[in-house]
mmCIF file of C-alpha atoms in Angstrom:
data_model
loop_
_atom_site.group_PDB
_atom_site.id
_atom_site.type_symbol
_atom_site.label_atom_id
_atom_site.label_comp_id
_atom_site.label_asym_id
_atom_site.label_seq_id
_atom_site.Cartn_x
_atom_site.Cartn_y
_atom_site.Cartn_z
ATOM 1 C CA MET A 52 0.000 0.000 0.000
ATOM 2 C CA ALA A 53 1.367 3.398 -0.969
ATOM 3 C CA THR A 54 1.714 6.118 1.614
ATOM 4 C CA ASN A 55 0.226 9.555 1.067
ATOM 5 C CA GLU A 56 3.670 10.972 0.315
ATOM 6 C CA ASN A 57 4.189 8.600 -2.585
ATOM 7 C CA PHE A 58 0.620 8.876 -3.816
ATOM 8 C CA PHE A 59 0.691 12.686 -4.205
ATOM 9 C CA SER A 60 4.346 13.023 -5.211
ATOM 10 C CA GLY A 61 3.580 13.915 -8.858
ATOM 11 C CA PHE A 62 0.583 16.124 -8.086
ATOM 12 C CA GLN A 63 1.438 19.805 -8.590
ATOM 13 C CA VAL A 64 -1.185 22.516 -8.705
ATOM 14 C CA ASN A 65 -0.832 25.604 -10.879
ATOM 15 C CA ARG A 66 -1.233 28.128 -8.081
ATOM 16 C CA SER A 67 -1.990 31.120 -10.296
ATOM 17 C CA LEU A 68 -4.752 29.188 -12.067
ATOM 18 C CA LEU A 69 -6.098 27.993 -8.721
ATOM 19 C CA ALA A 70 -6.037 31.539 -7.308
ATOM 20 C CA GLY A 71 -7.822 32.865 -10.390
ATOM 21 C CA GLY A 72 -10.478 30.193 -10.035
ATOM 22 C CA VAL A 73 -10.962 31.032 -6.380
ATOM 23 C CA VAL A 74 -11.326 34.737 -7.187
ATOM 24 C CA LEU A 75 -13.805 34.088 -10.002
ATOM 25 C CA THR A 76 -15.781 31.694 -7.807
ATOM 26 C CA GLY A 77 -15.970 34.350 -5.085
ATOM 27 C CA ILE A 78 -17.101 36.978 -7.588
ATOM 28 C CA GLY A 79 -19.687 34.577 -8.990
ATOM 29 C CA ALA A 80 -21.000 33.807 -5.508
ATOM 30 C CA ALA A 81 -21.254 37.523 -4.696
ATOM 31 C CA LEU A 82 -23.081 38.214 -7.974
ATOM 32 C CA GLY A 83 -25.404 35.285 -7.332
ATOM 33 C CA ALA A 84 -26.211 36.563 -3.845
ATOM 34 C CA ALA A 85 -26.822 40.084 -5.201
ATOM 35 C CA GLY A 86 -29.109 38.676 -7.879
ATOM 36 C CA THR A 87 -31.039 36.689 -5.280
ATOM 37 C CA VAL A 88 -31.529 39.810 -3.164
ATOM 38 C CA MET A 89 -32.771 41.729 -6.209
ATOM 39 C CA VAL A 90 -35.253 38.982 -7.135
ATOM 40 C CA CYS A 91 -36.555 38.790 -3.565
ATOM 41 C CA ALA A 92 -36.964 42.579 -3.406
ATOM 42 C CA ALA A 93 -38.839 42.631 -6.716
ATOM 43 C CA LEU A 94 -41.162 39.820 -5.608
ATOM 44 C CA ALA A 95 -41.799 41.424 -2.217
ATOM 45 C CA THR A 96 -42.623 44.761 -3.854
ATOM 46 C CA ALA A 97 -44.958 43.095 -6.354
ATOM 47 C CA GLY A 98 -46.670 41.185 -3.539
ATOM 48 C CA ARG A 99 -47.191 44.318 -1.480
ATOM 49 C CA ASN A 100 -48.616 46.199 -4.486
ATOM 50 C CA TRP A 101 -50.888 43.268 -5.344
ATOM 51 C CA MET A 102 -52.240 43.111 -1.786
ATOM 52 C CA ARG A 103 -52.813 46.882 -1.724
ATOM 53 C CA ASN A 104 -54.907 46.650 -4.908
ATOM 54 C CA MET A 105 -57.116 43.813 -3.636
ATOM 55 C CA ASP A 106 -60.787 44.600 -3.058
ATOM 56 C CA ALA A 107 -60.743 42.938 0.350
ATOM 57 C CA PRO A 108 -57.870 42.202 2.715
ATOM 58 C CA PRO A 109 -56.564 38.621 2.680
ATOM 59 C CA THR A 110 -57.954 37.984 6.164
ATOM 60 C CA ALA A 111 -61.491 38.786 4.970
ATOM 61 C CA ILE A 112 -61.067 36.493 1.949
ATOM 62 C CA ALA A 113 -59.788 33.703 4.189
ATOM 63 C CA HIS A 114 -62.671 34.245 6.617
ATOM 64 C CA ARG A 115 -65.224 33.974 3.787
ATOM 65 C CA ALA A 116 -63.568 30.820 2.450
ATOM 66 C CA PHE A 117 -63.473 29.251 5.913
ATOM 67 C CA HIS A 118 -67.119 30.130 6.501
ATOM 68 C CA GLY A 119 -68.086 28.614 3.138
ATOM 69 C CA ALA A 120 -66.165 25.441 3.975
ATOM 70 C CA LYS A 121 -67.932 25.185 7.350
ATOM 71 C CA VAL A 122 -71.352 25.628 5.710
ATOM 72 C CA ALA A 123 -70.548 23.023 3.044
ATOM 73 C CA SER A 124 -69.260 20.610 5.672
ATOM 74 C CA ALA A 125 -72.377 21.037 7.797
ATOM 75 C CA ALA A 126 -74.606 20.503 4.738
ATOM 76 C CA GLY A 127 -72.723 17.340 3.825
ATOM 77 C CA TRP A 128 -72.913 16.076 7.382
ATOM 78 C CA ASP A 129 -76.664 16.782 7.539
ATOM 79 C CA ALA A 130 -77.230 15.009 4.217
ATOM 80 C CA TRP A 131 -75.250 11.992 5.407
ATOM 81 C CA ARG A 132 -77.209 11.814 8.670
ATOM 82 C CA ALA A 133 -80.521 12.156 6.800
ATOM 83 C CA GLU A 134 -79.475 9.319 4.473
ATOM 84 C CA GLN A 135 -78.543 7.124 7.440
ATOM 85 C CA ALA A 136 -81.798 7.874 9.257
ATOM 86 C CA SER A 137 -84.097 7.174 6.314
ATOM 87 C CA PRO A 138 -85.425 3.618 6.038
ATOM 88 C CA ASN A 139 -84.436 1.726 2.904
#
């Protein structure tokens, strides 16, 4: 079995190429992070504008939907009970 010294003896890294790659990777990561921040800001602004232009606030819409679901559930439950109670 070869030791680590013998295994890596012919392995030589071009340090200037490695340094350039590290710098470009860092720049790319910074640009990617800046792009992500810009996308998030644009989406947040669009969301705020969309909510401002809604006819009703989201809580009122959710309340109406929840109320409708409760009414539908109660109607279904009543229909099921009526079906169970009726003689065949």
